[in-house]
Amino acid sequence: MNERVQKRDETVFSYFHDRVRMCRWLGLSAIEIKKMICVGLYSRELSSTLLSNGHTSESVLLADIRMYNDVDHNRSKRFRNPSQPIRSPKPVAEKEPAPTWSKVDSKPGVTVSLCTYPRCYNCQSFGHIARDCTEARRPLKCSKCKQDGHSSKYCKKVTTDVNLVSTQVKNSAVHYIKQVCINEHKDQIQGLVDTGSAVCTIKKSTAERFDLKVNSKIINMWVYGKD
C-alpha cells in the first residue's frame, strides 16, 4: 500500500481511482484516504493544493484535481518561456571564397607549394564561382532524360517509379476497453474505463446476473421555463 505512488508517465486520474480502490479494500476513513492520495501524488503543488482544502469527499477531491489540471494547462499556454526575449537574426556578411593551398612534387626530393583558387562551374575558370560568373549561362541538362533546357525537377518524361505508402489507423478506444471482474466472480465482463468519472454505471441485467442488490432512489430534478 505504501509503495503505490503515481508514476511519472501515469495520469493523475488513473492513480486516483487505483489508490481509492485500495483504500476502500482496507476500510480506511475519508480523511485517511485523502492523506494516502496526497502522499503518493507526483506533483508537489497538486498535493499542497488538496491538503489546503478541507474536502474529504472522493467526488469533491476528483473535481479539485480536474480543476487544477485545467488551470495548470491553460497557464502553461499563456506564460510559456516569458523570460526569453525574441532576438532578431544578425546579418551575415558574405565573404569571398578563400584560396586553398596544396603541395605538388615537381622533382624527387623537391616540394613546391601552389595556391589553388575555386573553379567556376559555368565557364570552368579559376578564381570565382558560378554565381559571380560574367559569362553566358550554360544550358540546363536533365539527369533523367539527358536533354538540355530543363532540370530533373521539371522533367515531363513519364517514369515507372512508384512510391507505396501504407497507413494504419490506430483505434484509441481499444486502450480503454478492459475485462472487468465484479466481486471476484470467475466470469468477467467487458467494460469501458473513464478515468475522469467519479461514478460507475452498470446495466440492470448485468447487476441481476451477478446477484447485486438494486435499490431505488428518488432524485429531485429542476428545469427552466414555465412548463
mmCIF file with all atom_site columns, C-alpha atoms in Angstrom:
data_model
loop_
_atom_site.group_PDB
_atom_site.id
_atom_site.type_symbol
_atom_site.label_atom_id
_atom_site.label_alt_id
_atom_site.label_comp_id
_atom_site.label_asym_id
_atom_site.label_entity_id
_atom_site.label_seq_id
_atom_site.pdbx_PDB_ins_code
_atom_site.Cartn_x
_atom_site.Cartn_y
_atom_site.Cartn_z
_atom_site.occupancy
_atom_site.B_iso_or_equiv
_atom_site.pdbx_formal_charge
_atom_site.auth_seq_id
_atom_site.auth_comp_id
_atom_site.auth_asym_id
_atom_site.auth_atom_id
_atom_site.pdbx_PDB_model_num
ATOM 1   C CA . MET A 1 1   ? 0.000   0.000   0.000   1.00 0.00 ? 1   MET A CA 1
ATOM 2   C CA . ASN A 1 2   ? 2.758   2.467   0.943   1.00 0.00 ? 2   ASN A CA 1
ATOM 3   C CA . GLU A 1 3   ? 4.708   1.601   -2.212  1.00 0.00 ? 3   GLU A CA 1
ATOM 4   C CA . ARG A 1 4   ? 1.837   2.653   -4.511  1.00 0.00 ? 4   ARG A CA 1
ATOM 5   C CA . VAL A 1 5   ? 2.739   6.101   -5.859  1.00 0.00 ? 5   VAL A CA 1
ATOM 6   C CA . GLN A 1 6   ? 1.926   7.906   -9.075  1.00 0.00 ? 6   GLN A CA 1
ATOM 7   C CA . LYS A 1 7   ? 4.347   7.065   -11.851 1.00 0.00 ? 7   LYS A CA 1
ATOM 8   C CA . ARG A 1 8   ? 5.888   9.821   -13.949 1.00 0.00 ? 8   ARG A CA 1
ATOM 9   C CA . ASP A 1 9   ? 4.023   8.773   -17.137 1.00 0.00 ? 9   ASP A CA 1
ATOM 10  C CA . GLU A 1 10  ? 0.774   7.860   -15.306 1.00 0.00 ? 10  GLU A CA 1
ATOM 11  C CA . THR A 1 11  ? -2.262  10.123  -15.392 1.00 0.00 ? 11  THR A CA 1
ATOM 12  C CA . VAL A 1 12  ? -3.423  11.509  -12.074 1.00 0.00 ? 12  VAL A CA 1
ATOM 13  C CA . PHE A 1 13  ? -6.938  10.136  -12.660 1.00 0.00 ? 13  PHE A CA 1
ATOM 14  C CA . SER A 1 14  ? -5.698  6.566   -13.144 1.00 0.00 ? 14  SER A CA 1
ATOM 15  C CA . TYR A 1 15  ? -3.633  6.845   -9.969  1.00 0.00 ? 15  TYR A CA 1
ATOM 16  C CA . PHE A 1 16  ? -6.587  8.359   -8.040  1.00 0.00 ? 16  PHE A CA 1
ATOM 17  C CA . HIS A 1 17  ? -9.041  5.550   -8.844  1.00 0.00 ? 17  HIS A CA 1
ATOM 18  C CA . ASP A 1 18  ? -6.485  2.803   -8.159  1.00 0.00 ? 18  ASP A CA 1
ATOM 19  C CA . ARG A 1 19  ? -5.487  4.388   -4.843  1.00 0.00 ? 19  ARG A CA 1
ATOM 20  C CA . VAL A 1 20  ? -9.110  4.838   -3.743  1.00 0.00 ? 20  VAL A CA 1
ATOM 21  C CA . ARG A 1 21  ? -9.887  1.204   -4.591  1.00 0.00 ? 21  ARG A CA 1
ATOM 22  C CA . MET A 1 22  ? -7.009  0.007   -2.400  1.00 0.00 ? 22  MET A CA 1
ATOM 23  C CA . CYS A 1 23  ? -8.064  2.275   0.493   1.00 0.00 ? 23  CYS A CA 1
ATOM 24  C CA . ARG A 1 24  ? -11.651 1.044   0.308   1.00 0.00 ? 24  ARG A CA 1
ATOM 25  C CA . TRP A 1 25  ? -10.449 -2.553  0.420   1.00 0.00 ? 25  TRP A CA 1
ATOM 26  C CA . LEU A 1 26  ? -8.544  -1.736  3.647   1.00 0.00 ? 26  LEU A CA 1
ATOM 27  C CA . GLY A 1 27  ? -11.581 0.032   5.121   1.00 0.00 ? 27  GLY A CA 1
ATOM 28  C CA . LEU A 1 28  ? -9.883  3.417   5.620   1.00 0.00 ? 28  LEU A CA 1
ATOM 29  C CA . SER A 1 29  ? -11.805 6.534   6.578   1.00 0.00 ? 29  SER A CA 1
ATOM 30  C CA . ALA A 1 30  ? -12.336 9.510   4.261   1.00 0.00 ? 30  ALA A CA 1
ATOM 31  C CA . ILE A 1 31  ? -9.596  11.569  5.942   1.00 0.00 ? 31  ILE A CA 1
ATOM 32  C CA . GLU A 1 32  ? -7.115  8.674   5.717   1.00 0.00 ? 32  GLU A CA 1
ATOM 33  C CA . ILE A 1 33  ? -7.989  8.122   2.052   1.00 0.00 ? 33  ILE A CA 1
ATOM 34  C CA . LYS A 1 34  ? -7.264  11.797  1.283   1.00 0.00 ? 34  LYS A CA 1
ATOM 35  C CA . LYS A 1 35  ? -3.943  11.561  3.130   1.00 0.00 ? 35  LYS A CA 1
ATOM 36  C CA . MET A 1 36  ? -2.836  8.426   1.239   1.00 0.00 ? 36  MET A CA 1
ATOM 37  C CA . ILE A 1 37  ? -3.774  10.044  -2.111  1.00 0.00 ? 37  ILE A CA 1
ATOM 38  C CA . CYS A 1 38  ? -1.752  13.210  -1.377  1.00 0.00 ? 38  CYS A CA 1
ATOM 39  C CA . VAL A 1 39  ? 1.286   11.215  -0.181  1.00 0.00 ? 39  VAL A CA 1
ATOM 40  C CA . GLY A 1 40  ? 1.597   9.328   -3.482  1.00 0.00 ? 40  GLY A CA 1
ATOM 41  C CA . LEU A 1 41  ? 0.992   12.239  -5.896  1.00 0.00 ? 41  LEU A CA 1
ATOM 42  C CA . TYR A 1 42  ? 3.884   13.029  -8.253  1.00 0.00 ? 42  TYR A CA 1
ATOM 43  C CA . SER A 1 43  ? 3.152   16.790  -8.268  1.00 0.00 ? 43  SER A CA 1
ATOM 44  C CA . ARG A 1 44  ? 4.041   18.556  -5.004  1.00 0.00 ? 44  ARG A CA 1
ATOM 45  C CA . GLU A 1 45  ? 1.931   21.586  -5.973  1.00 0.00 ? 45  GLU A CA 1
ATOM 46  C CA . LEU A 1 46  ? -1.179  19.442  -6.505  1.00 0.00 ? 46  LEU A CA 1
ATOM 47  C CA . SER A 1 47  ? -0.602  17.671  -3.188  1.00 0.00 ? 47  SER A CA 1
ATOM 48  C CA . SER A 1 48  ? -0.316  21.004  -1.363  1.00 0.00 ? 48  SER A CA 1
ATOM 49  C CA . THR A 1 49  ? -3.469  22.291  -3.073  1.00 0.00 ? 49  THR A CA 1
ATOM 50  C CA . LEU A 1 50  ? -5.543  19.291  -1.978  1.00 0.00 ? 50  LEU A CA 1
ATOM 51  C CA . LEU A 1 51  ? -4.214  19.439  1.583   1.00 0.00 ? 51  LEU A CA 1
ATOM 52  C CA . SER A 1 52  ? -5.097  23.135  1.865   1.00 0.00 ? 52  SER A CA 1
ATOM 53  C CA . ASN A 1 53  ? -8.767  22.327  1.162   1.00 0.00 ? 53  ASN A CA 1
ATOM 54  C CA . GLY A 1 54  ? -10.974 20.875  3.892   1.00 0.00 ? 54  GLY A CA 1
ATOM 55  C CA . HIS A 1 55  ? -12.708 18.483  1.495   1.00 0.00 ? 55  HIS A CA 1
ATOM 56  C CA . THR A 1 56  ? -12.656 14.752  2.223   1.00 0.00 ? 56  THR A CA 1
ATOM 57  C CA . SER A 1 57  ? -15.287 13.509  -0.231  1.00 0.00 ? 57  SER A CA 1
ATOM 58  C CA . GLU A 1 58  ? -13.890 11.460  -3.114  1.00 0.00 ? 58  GLU A CA 1
ATOM 59  C CA . SER A 1 59  ? -16.059 13.204  -5.717  1.00 0.00 ? 59  SER A CA 1
ATOM 60  C CA . VAL A 1 60  ? -15.007 16.663  -4.481  1.00 0.00 ? 60  VAL A CA 1
ATOM 61  C CA . LEU A 1 61  ? -11.326 15.650  -4.443  1.00 0.00 ? 61  LEU A CA 1
ATOM 62  C CA . LEU A 1 62  ? -11.636 14.428  -8.022  1.00 0.00 ? 62  LEU A CA 1
ATOM 63  C CA . ALA A 1 63  ? -13.292 17.707  -9.036  1.00 0.00 ? 63  ALA A CA 1
ATOM 64  C CA . ASP A 1 64  ? -10.434 19.675  -7.400  1.00 0.00 ? 64  ASP A CA 1
ATOM 65  C CA . ILE A 1 65  ? -7.857  17.587  -9.292  1.00 0.00 ? 65  ILE A CA 1
ATOM 66  C CA . ARG A 1 66  ? -9.652  18.175  -12.587 1.00 0.00 ? 66  ARG A CA 1
ATOM 67  C CA . MET A 1 67  ? -9.825  21.952  -11.956 1.00 0.00 ? 67  MET A CA 1
ATOM 68  C CA . TYR A 1 68  ? -6.118  22.069  -11.038 1.00 0.00 ? 68  TYR A CA 1
ATOM 69  C CA . ASN A 1 69  ? -5.148  20.284  -14.271 1.00 0.00 ? 69  ASN A CA 1
ATOM 70  C CA . ASP A 1 70  ? -7.276  22.650  -16.375 1.00 0.00 ? 70  ASP A CA 1
ATOM 71  C CA . VAL A 1 71  ? -5.792  25.780  -14.743 1.00 0.00 ? 71  VAL A CA 1
ATOM 72  C CA . ASP A 1 72  ? -2.226  24.448  -14.979 1.00 0.00 ? 72  ASP A CA 1
ATOM 73  C CA . HIS A 1 73  ? -2.694  23.538  -18.666 1.00 0.00 ? 73  HIS A CA 1
ATOM 74  C CA . ASN A 1 74  ? -4.092  26.987  -19.537 1.00 0.00 ? 74  ASN A CA 1
ATOM 75  C CA . ARG A 1 75  ? -1.326  28.788  -17.629 1.00 0.00 ? 75  ARG A CA 1
ATOM 76  C CA . SER A 1 76  ? 1.381   26.802  -19.416 1.00 0.00 ? 76  SER A CA 1
ATOM 77  C CA . LYS A 1 77  ? -0.027  28.037  -22.750 1.00 0.00 ? 77  LYS A CA 1
ATOM 78  C CA . ARG A 1 78  ? -0.239  31.690  -21.692 1.00 0.00 ? 78  ARG A CA 1
ATOM 79  C CA . PHE A 1 79  ? 3.083   32.024  -19.862 1.00 0.00 ? 79  PHE A CA 1
ATOM 80  C CA . ARG A 1 80  ? 5.395   29.780  -21.889 1.00 0.00 ? 80  ARG A CA 1
ATOM 81  C CA . ASN A 1 81  ? 9.072   30.925  -21.662 1.00 0.00 ? 81  ASN A CA 1
ATOM 82  C CA . PRO A 1 82  ? 8.306   34.570  -20.699 1.00 0.00 ? 82  PRO A CA 1
ATOM 83  C CA . SER A 1 83  ? 11.918  35.327  -19.715 1.00 0.00 ? 83  SER A CA 1
ATOM 84  C CA . GLN A 1 84  ? 13.447  34.580  -23.092 1.00 0.00 ? 84  GLN A CA 1
ATOM 85  C CA . PRO A 1 85  ? 13.395  37.700  -25.357 1.00 0.00 ? 85  PRO A CA 1
ATOM 86  C CA . ILE A 1 86  ? 12.963  37.344  -29.084 1.00 0.00 ? 86  ILE A CA 1
ATOM 87  C CA . ARG A 1 87  ? 16.226  38.078  -30.800 1.00 0.00 ? 87  ARG A CA 1
ATOM 88  C CA . SER A 1 88  ? 16.469  39.213  -34.387 1.00 0.00 ? 88  SER A CA 1
ATOM 89  C CA . PRO A 1 89  ? 18.940  37.327  -36.549 1.00 0.00 ? 89  PRO A CA 1
ATOM 90  C CA . LYS A 1 90  ? 22.272  39.021  -37.054 1.00 0.00 ? 90  LYS A CA 1
ATOM 91  C CA . PRO A 1 91  ? 23.201  39.929  -40.635 1.00 0.00 ? 91  PRO A CA 1
ATOM 92  C CA . VAL A 1 92  ? 25.929  37.715  -42.042 1.00 0.00 ? 92  VAL A CA 1
ATOM 93  C CA . ALA A 1 93  ? 28.439  39.359  -44.330 1.00 0.00 ? 93  ALA A CA 1
ATOM 94  C CA . GLU A 1 94  ? 29.144  37.446  -47.477 1.00 0.00 ? 94  GLU A CA 1
ATOM 95  C CA . LYS A 1 95  ? 32.825  36.547  -47.728 1.00 0.00 ? 95  LYS A CA 1
ATOM 96  C CA . GLU A 1 96  ? 34.846  35.838  -50.802 1.00 0.00 ? 96  GLU A CA 1
ATOM 97  C CA . PRO A 1 97  ? 35.989  32.251  -51.190 1.00 0.00 ? 97  PRO A CA 1
ATOM 98  C CA . ALA A 1 98  ? 39.409  31.790  -49.654 1.00 0.00 ? 98  ALA A CA 1
ATOM 99  C CA . PRO A 1 99  ? 42.096  30.087  -51.730 1.00 0.00 ? 99  PRO A CA 1
ATOM 100 C CA . THR A 1 100 ? 43.302  26.647  -50.760 1.00 0.00 ? 100 THR A CA 1
ATOM 101 C CA . TRP A 1 101 ? 46.904  25.513  -50.712 1.00 0.00 ? 101 TRP A CA 1
ATOM 102 C CA . SER A 1 102 ? 48.278  22.164  -51.822 1.00 0.00 ? 102 SER A CA 1
ATOM 103 C CA . LYS A 1 103 ? 51.711  20.634  -52.244 1.00 0.00 ? 103 LYS A CA 1
ATOM 104 C CA . VAL A 1 104 ? 52.940  19.308  -55.582 1.00 0.00 ? 104 VAL A CA 1
ATOM 105 C CA . ASP A 1 105 ? 56.128  17.257  -56.046 1.00 0.00 ? 105 ASP A CA 1
ATOM 106 C CA . SER A 1 106 ? 57.777  18.568  -59.228 1.00 0.00 ? 106 SER A CA 1
ATOM 107 C CA . LYS A 1 107 ? 61.057  16.654  -58.768 1.00 0.00 ? 107 LYS A CA 1
ATOM 108 C CA . PRO A 1 108 ? 62.155  13.910  -56.459 1.00 0.00 ? 108 PRO A CA 1
ATOM 109 C CA . GLY A 1 109 ? 63.091  15.462  -53.131 1.00 0.00 ? 109 GLY A CA 1
ATOM 110 C CA . VAL A 1 110 ? 61.754  18.953  -54.069 1.00 0.00 ? 110 VAL A CA 1
ATOM 111 C CA . THR A 1 111 ? 58.352  20.238  -52.787 1.00 0.00 ? 111 THR A CA 1
ATOM 112 C CA . VAL A 1 112 ? 56.648  23.305  -54.310 1.00 0.00 ? 112 VAL A CA 1
ATOM 113 C CA . SER A 1 113 ? 53.620  24.992  -52.712 1.00 0.00 ? 113 SER A CA 1
ATOM 114 C CA . LEU A 1 114 ? 50.913  26.196  -55.160 1.00 0.00 ? 114 LEU A CA 1
ATOM 115 C CA . CYS A 1 115 ? 47.788  28.266  -54.474 1.00 0.00 ? 115 CYS A CA 1
ATOM 116 C CA . THR A 1 116 ? 44.556  26.715  -55.876 1.00 0.00 ? 116 THR A CA 1
ATOM 117 C CA . TYR A 1 117 ? 41.554  29.051  -56.245 1.00 0.00 ? 117 TYR A CA 1
ATOM 118 C CA . PRO A 1 118 ? 37.913  27.901  -56.594 1.00 0.00 ? 118 PRO A CA 1
ATOM 119 C CA . ARG A 1 119 ? 36.785  26.843  -60.058 1.00 0.00 ? 119 ARG A CA 1
ATOM 120 C CA . CYS A 1 120 ? 33.677  28.167  -61.786 1.00 0.00 ? 120 CYS A CA 1
ATOM 121 C CA . TYR A 1 121 ? 31.132  25.517  -62.796 1.00 0.00 ? 121 TYR A CA 1
ATOM 122 C CA . ASN A 1 122 ? 29.800  27.744  -65.593 1.00 0.00 ? 122 ASN A CA 1
ATOM 123 C CA . CYS A 1 123 ? 32.968  28.730  -67.514 1.00 0.00 ? 123 CYS A CA 1
ATOM 124 C CA . GLN A 1 124 ? 35.425  26.257  -65.893 1.00 0.00 ? 124 GLN A CA 1
ATOM 125 C CA . SER A 1 125 ? 37.788  29.132  -64.993 1.00 0.00 ? 125 SER A CA 1
ATOM 126 C CA . PHE A 1 126 ? 39.600  29.603  -61.684 1.00 0.00 ? 126 PHE A CA 1
ATOM 127 C CA . GLY A 1 127 ? 39.237  32.476  -59.253 1.00 0.00 ? 127 GLY A CA 1
ATOM 128 C CA . HIS A 1 128 ? 35.433  32.731  -58.873 1.00 0.00 ? 128 HIS A CA 1
ATOM 129 C CA . ILE A 1 129 ? 32.280  30.612  -58.514 1.00 0.00 ? 129 ILE A CA 1
ATOM 130 C CA . ALA A 1 130 ? 29.310  30.194  -60.849 1.00 0.00 ? 130 ALA A CA 1
ATOM 131 C CA . ARG A 1 131 ? 27.053  32.800  -59.198 1.00 0.00 ? 131 ARG A CA 1
ATOM 132 C CA . ASP A 1 132 ? 29.721  35.514  -59.784 1.00 0.00 ? 132 ASP A CA 1
ATOM 133 C CA . CYS A 1 133 ? 30.496  34.466  -63.362 1.00 0.00 ? 133 CYS A CA 1
ATOM 134 C CA . THR A 1 134 ? 30.020  37.103  -66.088 1.00 0.00 ? 134 THR A CA 1
ATOM 135 C CA . GLU A 1 135 ? 29.912  34.605  -68.984 1.00 0.00 ? 135 GLU A CA 1
ATOM 136 C CA . ALA A 1 136 ? 26.705  33.312  -70.539 1.00 0.00 ? 136 ALA A CA 1
ATOM 137 C CA . ARG A 1 137 ? 24.983  30.655  -68.519 1.00 0.00 ? 137 ARG A CA 1
ATOM 138 C CA . ARG A 1 138 ? 25.396  27.047  -69.534 1.00 0.00 ? 138 ARG A CA 1
ATOM 139 C CA . PRO A 1 139 ? 22.142  25.383  -70.617 1.00 0.00 ? 139 PRO A CA 1
ATOM 140 C CA . LEU A 1 140 ? 20.471  23.178  -68.081 1.00 0.00 ? 140 LEU A CA 1
ATOM 141 C CA . LYS A 1 141 ? 20.716  19.428  -68.595 1.00 0.00 ? 141 LYS A CA 1
ATOM 142 C CA . CYS A 1 142 ? 18.261  16.930  -67.181 1.00 0.00 ? 142 CYS A CA 1
ATOM 143 C CA . SER A 1 143 ? 19.771  13.950  -65.363 1.00 0.00 ? 143 SER A CA 1
ATOM 144 C CA . LYS A 1 144 ? 16.703  11.765  -66.150 1.00 0.00 ? 144 LYS A CA 1
ATOM 145 C CA . CYS A 1 145 ? 16.166  12.177  -69.898 1.00 0.00 ? 145 CYS A CA 1
ATOM 146 C CA . LYS A 1 146 ? 19.652  13.632  -70.693 1.00 0.00 ? 146 LYS A CA 1
ATOM 147 C CA . GLN A 1 147 ? 18.053  16.553  -72.572 1.00 0.00 ? 147 GLN A CA 1
ATOM 148 C CA . ASP A 1 148 ? 19.031  20.237  -72.428 1.00 0.00 ? 148 ASP A CA 1
ATOM 149 C CA . GLY A 1 149 ? 16.782  23.096  -71.406 1.00 0.00 ? 149 GLY A CA 1
ATOM 150 C CA . HIS A 1 150 ? 15.401  21.882  -68.077 1.00 0.00 ? 150 HIS A CA 1
ATOM 151 C CA . SER A 1 151 ? 16.382  20.117  -64.849 1.00 0.00 ? 151 SER A CA 1
ATOM 152 C CA . SER A 1 152 ? 15.242  16.786  -63.468 1.00 0.00 ? 152 SER A CA 1
ATOM 153 C CA . LYS A 1 153 ? 12.777  18.588  -61.161 1.00 0.00 ? 153 LYS A CA 1
ATOM 154 C CA . TYR A 1 154 ? 10.741  19.826  -64.149 1.00 0.00 ? 154 TYR A CA 1
ATOM 155 C CA . CYS A 1 155 ? 11.213  16.781  -66.387 1.00 0.00 ? 155 CYS A CA 1
ATOM 156 C CA . LYS A 1 156 ? 7.982   15.682  -68.108 1.00 0.00 ? 156 LYS A CA 1
ATOM 157 C CA . LYS A 1 157 ? 9.204   12.258  -69.100 1.00 0.00 ? 157 LYS A CA 1
ATOM 158 C CA . VAL A 1 158 ? 6.954   9.514   -67.751 1.00 0.00 ? 158 VAL A CA 1
ATOM 159 C CA . THR A 1 159 ? 8.748   7.298   -65.258 1.00 0.00 ? 159 THR A CA 1
ATOM 160 C CA . THR A 1 160 ? 7.703   3.992   -63.732 1.00 0.00 ? 160 THR A CA 1
ATOM 161 C CA . ASP A 1 161 ? 8.838   4.875   -60.221 1.00 0.00 ? 161 ASP A CA 1
ATOM 162 C CA . VAL A 1 162 ? 6.020   4.284   -57.745 1.00 0.00 ? 162 VAL A CA 1
ATOM 163 C CA . ASN A 1 163 ? 6.120   5.153   -54.073 1.00 0.00 ? 163 ASN A CA 1
ATOM 164 C CA . LEU A 1 164 ? 3.977   2.834   -51.966 1.00 0.00 ? 164 LEU A CA 1
ATOM 165 C CA . VAL A 1 165 ? 2.688   4.331   -48.747 1.00 0.00 ? 165 VAL A CA 1
ATOM 166 C CA . SER A 1 166 ? 0.716   2.255   -46.288 1.00 0.00 ? 166 SER A CA 1
ATOM 167 C CA . THR A 1 167 ? -1.170  3.759   -43.367 1.00 0.00 ? 167 THR A CA 1
ATOM 168 C CA . GLN A 1 168 ? -2.655  2.001   -40.388 1.00 0.00 ? 168 GLN A CA 1
ATOM 169 C CA . VAL A 1 169 ? -5.337  3.748   -38.402 1.00 0.00 ? 169 VAL A CA 1
ATOM 170 C CA . LYS A 1 170 ? -4.938  3.228   -34.675 1.00 0.00 ? 170 LYS A CA 1
ATOM 171 C CA . ASN A 1 171 ? -8.102  2.874   -32.654 1.00 0.00 ? 171 ASN A CA 1
ATOM 172 C CA . SER A 1 172 ? -7.539  4.726   -29.389 1.00 0.00 ? 172 SER A CA 1
ATOM 173 C CA . ALA A 1 173 ? -10.748 3.332   -27.877 1.00 0.00 ? 173 ALA A CA 1
ATOM 174 C CA . VAL A 1 174 ? -9.200  -0.147  -27.624 1.00 0.00 ? 174 VAL A CA 1
ATOM 175 C CA . HIS A 1 175 ? -6.885  1.042   -24.822 1.00 0.00 ? 175 HIS A CA 1
ATOM 176 C CA . TYR A 1 176 ? -9.891  1.914   -22.615 1.00 0.00 ? 176 TYR A CA 1
ATOM 177 C CA . ILE A 1 177 ? -11.842 -1.351  -23.088 1.00 0.00 ? 177 ILE A CA 1
ATOM 178 C CA . LYS A 1 178 ? -10.886 -3.753  -20.301 1.00 0.00 ? 178 LYS A CA 1
ATOM 179 C CA . GLN A 1 179 ? -12.087 -7.038  -18.833 1.00 0.00 ? 179 GLN A CA 1
ATOM 180 C CA . VAL A 1 180 ? -13.853 -6.286  -15.545 1.00 0.00 ? 180 VAL A CA 1
ATOM 181 C CA . CYS A 1 181 ? -14.271 -8.679  -12.595 1.00 0.00 ? 181 CYS A CA 1
ATOM 182 C CA . ILE A 1 182 ? -17.193 -7.997  -10.204 1.00 0.00 ? 182 ILE A CA 1
ATOM 183 C CA . ASN A 1 183 ? -16.759 -9.074  -6.562  1.00 0.00 ? 183 ASN A CA 1
ATOM 184 C CA . GLU A 1 184 ? -14.040 -11.578 -7.544  1.00 0.00 ? 184 GLU A CA 1
ATOM 185 C CA . HIS A 1 185 ? -16.510 -13.569 -9.676  1.00 0.00 ? 185 HIS A CA 1
ATOM 186 C CA . LYS A 1 186 ? -14.942 -16.048 -12.075 1.00 0.00 ? 186 LYS A CA 1
ATOM 187 C CA . ASP A 1 187 ? -16.914 -14.659 -15.028 1.00 0.00 ? 187 ASP A CA 1
ATOM 188 C CA . GLN A 1 188 ? -15.634 -11.397 -16.487 1.00 0.00 ? 188 GLN A CA 1
ATOM 189 C CA . ILE A 1 189 ? -17.452 -8.730  -18.470 1.00 0.00 ? 189 ILE A CA 1
ATOM 190 C CA . GLN A 1 190 ? -16.270 -6.084  -20.889 1.00 0.00 ? 190 GLN A CA 1
ATOM 191 C CA . GLY A 1 191 ? -16.090 -2.543  -19.520 1.00 0.00 ? 191 GLY A CA 1
ATOM 192 C CA . LEU A 1 192 ? -15.199 0.911   -20.841 1.00 0.00 ? 192 LEU A CA 1
ATOM 193 C CA . VAL A 1 193 ? -12.832 2.797   -18.492 1.00 0.00 ? 193 VAL A CA 1
ATOM 194 C CA . ASP A 1 194 ? -13.432 6.529   -17.973 1.00 0.00 ? 194 ASP A CA 1
ATOM 195 C CA . THR A 1 195 ? -10.571 7.858   -15.818 1.00 0.00 ? 195 THR A CA 1
ATOM 196 C CA . GLY A 1 196 ? -12.244 11.236  -15.336 1.00 0.00 ? 196 GLY A CA 1
ATOM 197 C CA . SER A 1 197 ? -15.587 9.992   -13.992 1.00 0.00 ? 197 SER A CA 1
ATOM 198 C CA . ALA A 1 198 ? -16.475 9.924   -10.282 1.00 0.00 ? 198 ALA A CA 1
ATOM 199 C CA . VAL A 1 199 ? -19.254 7.320   -10.655 1.00 0.00 ? 199 VAL A CA 1
ATOM 200 C CA . CYS A 1 200 ? -19.640 3.934   -12.334 1.00 0.00 ? 200 CYS A CA 1
ATOM 201 C CA . THR A 1 201 ? -22.678 2.833   -14.355 1.00 0.00 ? 201 THR A CA 1
ATOM 202 C CA . ILE A 1 202 ? -23.781 -0.759  -14.972 1.00 0.00 ? 202 ILE A CA 1
ATOM 203 C CA . LYS A 1 203 ? -26.725 -2.343  -16.782 1.00 0.00 ? 203 LYS A CA 1
ATOM 204 C CA . LYS A 1 204 ? -29.558 -3.704  -14.685 1.00 0.00 ? 204 LYS A CA 1
ATOM 205 C CA . SER A 1 205 ? -29.371 -7.098  -16.403 1.00 0.00 ? 205 SER A CA 1
ATOM 206 C CA . THR A 1 206 ? -25.667 -7.355  -15.510 1.00 0.00 ? 206 THR A CA 1
ATOM 207 C CA . ALA A 1 207 ? -26.371 -6.467  -11.889 1.00 0.00 ? 207 ALA A CA 1
ATOM 208 C CA . GLU A 1 208 ? -29.040 -9.174  -11.670 1.00 0.00 ? 208 GLU A CA 1
ATOM 209 C CA . ARG A 1 209 ? -26.695 -11.670 -13.292 1.00 0.00 ? 209 ARG A CA 1
ATOM 210 C CA . PHE A 1 210 ? -24.087 -11.200 -10.557 1.00 0.00 ? 210 PHE A CA 1
ATOM 211 C CA . ASP A 1 211 ? -26.701 -11.101 -7.744  1.00 0.00 ? 211 ASP A CA 1
ATOM 212 C CA . LEU A 1 212 ? -26.140 -7.417  -6.968  1.00 0.00 ? 212 LEU A CA 1
ATOM 213 C CA . LYS A 1 213 ? -28.701 -5.631  -4.816  1.00 0.00 ? 213 LYS A CA 1
ATOM 214 C CA . VAL A 1 214 ? -30.574 -2.944  -6.767  1.00 0.00 ? 214 VAL A CA 1
ATOM 215 C CA . ASN A 1 215 ? -32.144 -0.144  -4.698  1.00 0.00 ? 215 ASN A CA 1
ATOM 216 C CA . SER A 1 216 ? -34.477 2.536   -5.997  1.00 0.00 ? 216 SER A CA 1
ATOM 217 C CA . LYS A 1 217 ? -33.623 6.170   -5.290  1.00 0.00 ? 217 LYS A CA 1
ATOM 218 C CA . ILE A 1 218 ? -35.757 9.289   -5.648  1.00 0.00 ? 218 ILE A CA 1
ATOM 219 C CA . ILE A 1 219 ? -33.892 12.164  -7.336  1.00 0.00 ? 219 ILE A CA 1
ATOM 220 C CA . ASN A 1 220 ? -35.211 15.713  -7.489  1.00 0.00 ? 220 ASN A CA 1
ATOM 221 C CA . MET A 1 221 ? -34.906 17.386  -10.879 1.00 0.00 ? 221 MET A CA 1
ATOM 222 C CA . TRP A 1 222 ? -35.194 21.092  -11.721 1.00 0.00 ? 222 TRP A CA 1
ATOM 223 C CA . VAL A 1 223 ? -35.952 22.597  -15.143 1.00 0.00 ? 223 VAL A CA 1
ATOM 224 C CA . TYR A 1 224 ? -36.021 26.088  -16.621 1.00 0.00 ? 224 TYR A CA 1
ATOM 225 C CA . GLY A 1 225 ? -39.105 27.681  -18.126 1.00 0.00 ? 225 GLY A CA 1
ATOM 226 C CA . LYS A 1 226 ? -42.815 27.938  -17.314 1.00 0.00 ? 226 LYS A CA 1
ATOM 227 C CA . ASP A 1 227 ? -43.824 24.416  -18.441 1.00 0.00 ? 227 ASP A CA 1
#
